[in-house]
Short mmCIF file of N, CA and C and ligand atoms in Angstrom, two decimals:
data_model
loop_
_atom_site.label_atom_id
_atom_site.label_comp_id
_atom_site.label_asym_id
_atom_site.label_seq_id
_atom_site.Cartn_x
_atom_site.Cartn_y
_atom_site.Cartn_z
N MET O 1 38.42 -13.92 23.53
CA MET O 1 38.13 -12.91 22.51
C MET O 1 37.35 -13.50 21.33
N THR O 2 37.85 -14.62 20.85
CA THR O 2 37.16 -15.29 19.73
C THR O 2 35.75 -15.68 20.16
N ARG O 3 35.67 -16.18 21.35
CA ARG O 3 34.39 -16.64 21.86
C ARG O 3 33.41 -15.47 22.00
N ARG O 4 33.90 -14.38 22.43
CA ARG O 4 33.05 -13.21 22.63
C ARG O 4 32.46 -12.72 21.30
N PHE O 5 33.29 -12.76 20.28
CA PHE O 5 32.82 -12.33 18.97
C PHE O 5 31.70 -13.25 18.46
N ALA O 6 31.89 -14.52 18.71
CA ALA O 6 30.89 -15.50 18.26
C ALA O 6 29.54 -15.23 18.91
N LEU O 7 29.55 -14.77 20.13
CA LEU O 7 28.30 -14.47 20.81
C LEU O 7 27.66 -13.18 20.30
N LEU O 8 28.50 -12.26 19.95
CA LEU O 8 27.98 -10.96 19.50
C LEU O 8 27.34 -11.02 18.11
N ALA O 9 27.89 -11.82 17.24
CA ALA O 9 27.42 -11.83 15.85
C ALA O 9 25.91 -12.09 15.73
N PRO O 10 25.37 -13.11 16.39
CA PRO O 10 23.92 -13.30 16.25
C PRO O 10 23.10 -12.14 16.81
N LEU O 11 23.62 -11.50 17.82
CA LEU O 11 22.92 -10.35 18.39
C LEU O 11 22.78 -9.23 17.38
N LEU O 12 23.85 -9.00 16.64
CA LEU O 12 23.83 -7.93 15.65
C LEU O 12 22.78 -8.22 14.58
N ILE O 13 22.68 -9.46 14.20
CA ILE O 13 21.71 -9.84 13.16
C ILE O 13 20.29 -9.58 13.67
N LEU O 14 20.03 -9.94 14.91
CA LEU O 14 18.70 -9.72 15.48
C LEU O 14 18.35 -8.24 15.52
N THR O 15 19.31 -7.44 15.93
CA THR O 15 19.07 -6.00 16.02
C THR O 15 18.70 -5.44 14.65
N GLY O 16 19.38 -5.94 13.62
CA GLY O 16 19.12 -5.47 12.27
C GLY O 16 17.67 -5.66 11.86
N CYS O 17 17.08 -6.77 12.28
CA CYS O 17 15.70 -7.07 11.90
C CYS O 17 14.72 -6.07 12.50
N HIS O 18 15.08 -5.50 13.63
CA HIS O 18 14.13 -4.62 14.30
C HIS O 18 14.35 -3.15 13.99
N MET O 19 15.34 -2.90 13.16
CA MET O 19 15.58 -1.50 12.82
C MET O 19 14.47 -0.98 11.93
N ARG O 20 14.05 0.21 12.17
CA ARG O 20 12.97 0.79 11.38
C ARG O 20 13.49 1.13 9.97
N ASN O 21 12.64 0.89 9.00
CA ASN O 21 13.01 1.26 7.64
C ASN O 21 13.16 2.77 7.53
N ALA O 22 14.15 3.19 6.79
CA ALA O 22 14.35 4.62 6.60
C ALA O 22 13.23 5.21 5.75
N GLU O 23 12.79 4.43 4.79
CA GLU O 23 11.78 4.91 3.84
C GLU O 23 10.47 4.15 4.06
N PRO O 24 9.35 4.75 3.66
CA PRO O 24 8.07 4.06 3.80
C PRO O 24 8.07 2.73 3.05
N LYS O 25 7.34 1.78 3.60
CA LYS O 25 7.28 0.45 3.00
C LYS O 25 5.82 0.05 2.84
N VAL O 26 5.50 -0.45 1.66
CA VAL O 26 4.13 -0.87 1.37
C VAL O 26 4.06 -2.39 1.41
N THR O 27 3.11 -2.92 2.13
CA THR O 27 2.93 -4.38 2.19
C THR O 27 1.45 -4.70 1.97
N ASP O 28 1.17 -5.99 1.82
CA ASP O 28 -0.20 -6.50 1.75
C ASP O 28 -1.06 -5.76 0.71
N ALA O 29 -0.46 -5.45 -0.41
CA ALA O 29 -1.23 -4.76 -1.46
C ALA O 29 -2.04 -5.78 -2.25
N TRP O 30 -3.28 -5.43 -2.50
CA TRP O 30 -4.11 -6.32 -3.33
C TRP O 30 -5.14 -5.52 -4.09
N VAL O 31 -5.60 -6.13 -5.17
CA VAL O 31 -6.56 -5.48 -6.06
C VAL O 31 -7.77 -6.40 -6.20
N ARG O 32 -8.95 -5.81 -6.07
CA ARG O 32 -10.17 -6.59 -6.34
C ARG O 32 -10.71 -6.16 -7.69
N LEU O 33 -10.85 -7.15 -8.57
CA LEU O 33 -11.34 -6.85 -9.91
C LEU O 33 -12.81 -6.43 -9.85
N PRO O 34 -13.24 -5.62 -10.80
CA PRO O 34 -14.65 -5.21 -10.83
C PRO O 34 -15.53 -6.37 -11.28
N ALA O 35 -16.78 -6.35 -10.84
CA ALA O 35 -17.73 -7.39 -11.27
C ALA O 35 -17.99 -7.27 -12.76
N VAL O 36 -17.98 -6.03 -13.24
CA VAL O 36 -18.21 -5.77 -14.66
C VAL O 36 -16.91 -5.25 -15.26
N SER O 37 -16.41 -5.97 -16.25
CA SER O 37 -15.16 -5.57 -16.89
C SER O 37 -15.29 -4.15 -17.45
N GLY O 38 -14.28 -3.35 -17.28
CA GLY O 38 -14.32 -1.96 -17.74
C GLY O 38 -14.60 -0.99 -16.61
N GLN O 39 -15.21 -1.49 -15.53
CA GLN O 39 -15.41 -0.66 -14.34
C GLN O 39 -14.09 -0.55 -13.59
N PRO O 40 -13.94 0.45 -12.72
CA PRO O 40 -12.68 0.53 -11.97
C PRO O 40 -12.49 -0.62 -10.99
N ALA O 41 -11.25 -0.99 -10.78
CA ALA O 41 -10.90 -1.97 -9.75
C ALA O 41 -10.55 -1.22 -8.48
N ALA O 42 -10.61 -1.90 -7.36
CA ALA O 42 -10.25 -1.27 -6.08
C ALA O 42 -8.94 -1.87 -5.59
N ALA O 43 -8.10 -1.03 -4.99
CA ALA O 43 -6.82 -1.51 -4.46
C ALA O 43 -6.71 -1.15 -2.99
N TYR O 44 -6.11 -2.05 -2.25
CA TYR O 44 -5.93 -1.88 -0.80
C TYR O 44 -4.50 -2.23 -0.44
N PHE O 45 -4.02 -1.69 0.66
CA PHE O 45 -2.63 -1.93 1.03
C PHE O 45 -2.38 -1.40 2.44
N THR O 46 -1.22 -1.74 2.95
CA THR O 46 -0.76 -1.22 4.22
C THR O 46 0.54 -0.48 3.95
N ILE O 47 0.66 0.69 4.51
CA ILE O 47 1.89 1.45 4.29
C ILE O 47 2.43 1.89 5.65
N ARG O 48 3.71 1.60 5.84
CA ARG O 48 4.34 1.93 7.12
C ARG O 48 5.32 3.06 6.91
N GLY O 49 5.17 4.09 7.71
CA GLY O 49 6.02 5.25 7.58
C GLY O 49 7.47 4.95 7.92
N GLY O 50 8.36 5.70 7.33
CA GLY O 50 9.78 5.53 7.58
C GLY O 50 10.25 6.40 8.73
N ARG O 51 11.49 6.88 8.61
CA ARG O 51 12.09 7.62 9.71
C ARG O 51 11.55 9.05 9.81
N SER O 52 11.06 9.58 8.70
CA SER O 52 10.52 10.94 8.76
C SER O 52 9.09 10.94 8.21
N PRO O 53 8.28 11.87 8.66
CA PRO O 53 6.90 11.92 8.16
C PRO O 53 6.87 12.23 6.67
N LYS O 54 5.91 11.66 5.97
CA LYS O 54 5.76 11.93 4.54
C LYS O 54 4.29 12.10 4.25
N THR O 55 4.05 12.57 3.05
CA THR O 55 2.68 12.74 2.59
C THR O 55 2.51 12.02 1.26
N LEU O 56 1.61 11.05 1.27
CA LEU O 56 1.32 10.31 0.03
C LEU O 56 0.42 11.19 -0.84
N VAL O 57 0.88 11.49 -2.03
CA VAL O 57 0.11 12.41 -2.87
C VAL O 57 -0.34 11.78 -4.19
N ARG O 58 0.18 10.59 -4.51
CA ARG O 58 -0.17 10.06 -5.83
C ARG O 58 0.08 8.56 -5.87
N MET O 59 -0.74 7.91 -6.65
CA MET O 59 -0.54 6.49 -6.91
C MET O 59 -0.68 6.28 -8.40
N GLU O 60 0.09 5.32 -8.91
CA GLU O 60 -0.04 5.00 -10.33
C GLU O 60 0.33 3.55 -10.57
N SER O 61 -0.21 3.01 -11.64
CA SER O 61 0.13 1.64 -12.02
C SER O 61 0.35 1.59 -13.51
N ALA O 62 1.34 0.82 -13.91
CA ALA O 62 1.62 0.64 -15.34
C ALA O 62 0.47 -0.09 -16.03
N LEU O 63 -0.40 -0.74 -15.24
CA LEU O 63 -1.49 -1.52 -15.83
C LEU O 63 -2.84 -0.81 -15.76
N ALA O 64 -2.83 0.45 -15.33
CA ALA O 64 -4.09 1.22 -15.29
C ALA O 64 -3.81 2.60 -15.88
N THR O 65 -4.84 3.19 -16.49
CA THR O 65 -4.62 4.51 -17.08
C THR O 65 -4.61 5.60 -16.00
N LYS O 66 -5.35 5.37 -14.91
CA LYS O 66 -5.40 6.37 -13.85
C LYS O 66 -5.69 5.70 -12.52
N THR O 67 -5.04 6.16 -11.47
CA THR O 67 -5.28 5.62 -10.13
C THR O 67 -5.60 6.77 -9.20
N GLU O 68 -6.73 6.66 -8.52
CA GLU O 68 -7.15 7.71 -7.57
C GLU O 68 -7.24 7.14 -6.17
N MET O 69 -6.91 7.98 -5.19
CA MET O 69 -7.10 7.60 -3.78
C MET O 69 -8.46 8.15 -3.37
N HIS O 70 -9.25 7.31 -2.69
CA HIS O 70 -10.59 7.71 -2.25
C HIS O 70 -10.78 7.42 -0.78
N ARG O 71 -11.72 8.14 -0.19
CA ARG O 71 -12.15 7.77 1.15
C ARG O 71 -13.66 7.53 1.09
N ASN O 72 -14.12 6.65 1.95
CA ASN O 72 -15.56 6.38 2.04
C ASN O 72 -16.17 7.37 3.01
N MET O 73 -17.33 7.87 2.68
CA MET O 73 -18.03 8.79 3.58
C MET O 73 -19.41 8.23 3.86
N PRO O 74 -19.81 8.24 5.14
CA PRO O 74 -21.18 7.79 5.44
C PRO O 74 -22.17 8.75 4.80
N GLY O 75 -23.17 8.22 4.16
CA GLY O 75 -24.15 9.07 3.52
C GLY O 75 -25.52 8.88 4.14
N MET O 76 -26.53 9.29 3.46
CA MET O 76 -27.89 9.18 3.98
C MET O 76 -28.39 7.75 3.87
N ALA O 77 -29.26 7.37 4.79
CA ALA O 77 -29.95 6.07 4.78
C ALA O 77 -28.98 4.90 4.71
N GLY O 78 -27.85 5.05 5.40
CA GLY O 78 -26.91 3.95 5.47
C GLY O 78 -26.08 3.74 4.21
N MET O 79 -26.29 4.58 3.22
CA MET O 79 -25.51 4.46 1.99
C MET O 79 -24.15 5.11 2.23
N THR O 80 -23.15 4.64 1.51
CA THR O 80 -21.87 5.33 1.59
C THR O 80 -21.54 5.90 0.23
N SER O 81 -20.83 6.98 0.25
CA SER O 81 -20.34 7.54 -1.00
C SER O 81 -18.84 7.73 -0.83
N MET O 82 -18.17 8.09 -1.88
CA MET O 82 -16.73 8.27 -1.74
C MET O 82 -16.28 9.58 -2.35
N ALA O 83 -15.17 10.05 -1.83
CA ALA O 83 -14.62 11.32 -2.29
C ALA O 83 -13.13 11.14 -2.52
N PRO O 84 -12.59 11.83 -3.52
CA PRO O 84 -11.15 11.72 -3.77
C PRO O 84 -10.34 12.26 -2.59
N LEU O 85 -9.21 11.63 -2.37
CA LEU O 85 -8.26 12.08 -1.35
C LEU O 85 -7.07 12.65 -2.10
N ASP O 86 -6.74 13.91 -1.88
CA ASP O 86 -5.59 14.43 -2.63
C ASP O 86 -4.28 14.17 -1.91
N HIS O 87 -4.34 13.87 -0.63
CA HIS O 87 -3.12 13.47 0.06
C HIS O 87 -3.48 12.67 1.31
N VAL O 88 -2.53 11.87 1.75
CA VAL O 88 -2.69 11.08 2.97
C VAL O 88 -1.42 11.26 3.79
N ASP O 89 -1.58 11.74 5.02
CA ASP O 89 -0.42 11.93 5.89
C ASP O 89 0.09 10.58 6.37
N LEU O 90 1.40 10.45 6.36
CA LEU O 90 2.04 9.21 6.82
C LEU O 90 3.06 9.59 7.89
N PRO O 91 2.64 9.59 9.15
CA PRO O 91 3.57 9.96 10.22
C PRO O 91 4.73 8.96 10.31
N ALA O 92 5.87 9.40 10.79
CA ALA O 92 7.04 8.54 10.92
C ALA O 92 6.70 7.30 11.74
N GLY O 93 7.01 6.14 11.19
CA GLY O 93 6.83 4.89 11.92
C GLY O 93 5.40 4.44 12.10
N ASP O 94 4.45 5.19 11.62
CA ASP O 94 3.04 4.84 11.78
C ASP O 94 2.57 3.95 10.63
N THR O 95 1.50 3.25 10.86
CA THR O 95 0.95 2.40 9.82
C THR O 95 -0.39 2.95 9.36
N VAL O 96 -0.54 3.09 8.06
CA VAL O 96 -1.79 3.55 7.47
C VAL O 96 -2.33 2.43 6.60
N ARG O 97 -3.60 2.10 6.79
CA ARG O 97 -4.19 1.01 6.02
C ARG O 97 -5.29 1.53 5.10
N PHE O 98 -5.23 1.09 3.88
CA PHE O 98 -6.33 1.28 2.95
C PHE O 98 -7.03 -0.06 2.92
N LYS O 99 -8.29 -0.10 3.35
CA LYS O 99 -8.96 -1.40 3.45
C LYS O 99 -10.43 -1.27 3.06
N PRO O 100 -11.05 -2.42 2.72
CA PRO O 100 -12.46 -2.36 2.31
C PRO O 100 -13.31 -1.64 3.35
N GLY O 101 -14.16 -0.75 2.91
CA GLY O 101 -15.00 0.03 3.81
C GLY O 101 -14.35 1.33 4.25
N GLY O 102 -13.08 1.50 3.97
CA GLY O 102 -12.38 2.71 4.36
C GLY O 102 -11.69 3.33 3.16
N ASN O 103 -10.51 3.87 3.42
CA ASN O 103 -9.76 4.43 2.30
C ASN O 103 -9.41 3.31 1.31
N HIS O 104 -9.43 3.67 0.06
CA HIS O 104 -9.09 2.71 -0.98
C HIS O 104 -8.55 3.46 -2.18
N ALA O 105 -7.96 2.73 -3.08
CA ALA O 105 -7.54 3.35 -4.34
C ALA O 105 -8.39 2.74 -5.44
N MET O 106 -8.66 3.53 -6.46
CA MET O 106 -9.42 2.99 -7.59
C MET O 106 -8.56 3.07 -8.82
N LEU O 107 -8.50 1.94 -9.52
CA LEU O 107 -7.72 1.83 -10.74
C LEU O 107 -8.67 1.90 -11.93
N PHE O 108 -8.54 2.96 -12.68
CA PHE O 108 -9.38 3.15 -13.87
C PHE O 108 -8.62 2.66 -15.10
N GLY O 109 -9.39 2.13 -16.04
CA GLY O 109 -8.77 1.68 -17.29
C GLY O 109 -7.77 0.56 -17.06
N LEU O 110 -8.14 -0.36 -16.19
CA LEU O 110 -7.25 -1.49 -15.90
C LEU O 110 -7.07 -2.35 -17.15
N ASP O 111 -5.85 -2.75 -17.38
CA ASP O 111 -5.51 -3.61 -18.52
C ASP O 111 -6.40 -4.86 -18.48
N PRO O 112 -7.13 -5.14 -19.59
CA PRO O 112 -8.04 -6.30 -19.60
C PRO O 112 -7.32 -7.64 -19.42
N GLN O 113 -6.00 -7.63 -19.58
CA GLN O 113 -5.24 -8.88 -19.38
C GLN O 113 -5.10 -9.23 -17.90
N VAL O 114 -5.40 -8.27 -17.03
CA VAL O 114 -5.24 -8.53 -15.59
C VAL O 114 -6.35 -9.48 -15.14
N LYS O 115 -5.92 -10.62 -14.60
CA LYS O 115 -6.85 -11.67 -14.14
C LYS O 115 -6.53 -11.96 -12.67
N PRO O 116 -7.42 -12.68 -12.00
CA PRO O 116 -7.08 -13.08 -10.63
C PRO O 116 -5.72 -13.79 -10.64
N GLY O 117 -4.86 -13.39 -9.74
CA GLY O 117 -3.52 -13.96 -9.68
C GLY O 117 -2.46 -13.09 -10.32
N THR O 118 -2.89 -12.17 -11.20
CA THR O 118 -1.92 -11.27 -11.83
C THR O 118 -1.33 -10.32 -10.79
N ALA O 119 -0.03 -10.12 -10.85
CA ALA O 119 0.61 -9.14 -9.98
C ALA O 119 0.49 -7.77 -10.63
N VAL O 120 -0.10 -6.84 -9.94
CA VAL O 120 -0.27 -5.49 -10.47
C VAL O 120 0.71 -4.55 -9.78
N PRO O 121 1.67 -4.00 -10.54
CA PRO O 121 2.63 -3.09 -9.91
C PRO O 121 1.99 -1.74 -9.60
N ILE O 122 2.24 -1.25 -8.41
CA ILE O 122 1.71 0.06 -8.02
C ILE O 122 2.86 0.89 -7.48
N ARG O 123 2.91 2.15 -7.92
CA ARG O 123 3.91 3.07 -7.39
C ARG O 123 3.21 4.14 -6.56
N PHE O 124 3.80 4.42 -5.42
CA PHE O 124 3.26 5.40 -4.49
C PHE O 124 4.20 6.60 -4.49
N GLY O 125 3.66 7.78 -4.74
CA GLY O 125 4.49 8.99 -4.81
C GLY O 125 4.24 9.89 -3.62
N PHE O 126 5.33 10.39 -3.04
CA PHE O 126 5.23 11.27 -1.87
C PHE O 126 5.53 12.71 -2.28
N SER O 127 5.11 13.63 -1.41
CA SER O 127 5.23 15.05 -1.74
C SER O 127 6.69 15.48 -1.86
N ASP O 128 7.62 14.72 -1.26
CA ASP O 128 9.03 15.10 -1.37
C ASP O 128 9.69 14.51 -2.62
N GLY O 129 8.88 13.87 -3.48
CA GLY O 129 9.41 13.35 -4.73
C GLY O 129 9.88 11.91 -4.66
N THR O 130 9.93 11.33 -3.46
CA THR O 130 10.34 9.94 -3.35
C THR O 130 9.15 9.03 -3.66
N THR O 131 9.47 7.78 -3.93
CA THR O 131 8.42 6.82 -4.28
C THR O 131 8.63 5.51 -3.53
N ALA O 132 7.58 4.72 -3.47
CA ALA O 132 7.65 3.35 -2.96
C ALA O 132 6.90 2.49 -3.95
N GLU O 133 7.27 1.24 -4.04
CA GLU O 133 6.65 0.35 -5.00
C GLU O 133 6.08 -0.87 -4.29
N ALA O 134 5.03 -1.42 -4.89
CA ALA O 134 4.48 -2.67 -4.37
C ALA O 134 3.88 -3.45 -5.53
N GLU O 135 3.81 -4.75 -5.37
CA GLU O 135 3.13 -5.61 -6.34
C GLU O 135 1.86 -6.09 -5.67
N ALA O 136 0.73 -5.69 -6.22
CA ALA O 136 -0.55 -6.09 -5.62
C ALA O 136 -0.97 -7.44 -6.17
N LYS O 137 -1.61 -8.21 -5.31
CA LYS O 137 -2.13 -9.51 -5.68
C LYS O 137 -3.57 -9.32 -6.13
N THR O 138 -3.94 -9.87 -7.25
CA THR O 138 -5.29 -9.66 -7.78
C THR O 138 -6.25 -10.77 -7.38
N VAL O 139 -7.42 -10.37 -6.88
CA VAL O 139 -8.47 -11.36 -6.54
C VAL O 139 -9.71 -11.06 -7.38
N PRO O 140 -10.57 -12.06 -7.59
CA PRO O 140 -11.79 -11.83 -8.38
C PRO O 140 -12.78 -10.92 -7.65
N ALA O 141 -13.80 -10.47 -8.37
CA ALA O 141 -14.77 -9.51 -7.84
C ALA O 141 -15.34 -9.95 -6.49
N GLY O 142 -15.74 -11.19 -6.36
CA GLY O 142 -16.34 -11.62 -5.10
C GLY O 142 -15.34 -12.24 -4.14
N GLY O 143 -14.06 -12.18 -4.49
CA GLY O 143 -13.03 -12.88 -3.71
C GLY O 143 -12.78 -12.27 -2.35
N ASP O 144 -12.29 -13.11 -1.44
CA ASP O 144 -11.95 -12.65 -0.10
C ASP O 144 -10.68 -11.81 -0.11
N ALA O 145 -10.58 -10.93 0.86
CA ALA O 145 -9.34 -10.18 1.05
C ALA O 145 -8.21 -11.16 1.37
N PRO O 146 -7.10 -11.08 0.65
CA PRO O 146 -6.02 -12.04 0.90
C PRO O 146 -5.20 -11.69 2.15
N TYR O 147 -5.37 -10.48 2.67
CA TYR O 147 -4.58 -10.08 3.84
C TYR O 147 -5.50 -9.60 4.95
CU1 LIG Z 201 -13.56 4.89 -4.78
#
């Protein structure tokens, strides 16, 4: 009996690691500073849906006056333009990525104290009133994506 319990305990721990999060989880968040101070910064992240589908409707940061979600649209002559996204569907258990060249967030009025290496807190708001938080890693204007 004692021996059996000893075998079971590690199994339970392993199972716990693979359980799906009940709530959405944001990972790999990062911010690229603008080349010209005062211009908006861009933010990217990965968000994994929880047990039920949700809709991301808002983003905000204590270090920016306004945060907008945008999508890139192919334009004429190979140019791209962007348009605001008022919501992003997050199916249960699915992963949605905001990445360079695709969906991104723009941080307007970023605190001038934010430098490469500064952790920028970002809150993600869903249509059901719940939120998720992430700390984005800041890279310089020409810096590589850290994730
Ligand atoms: Cu944009």
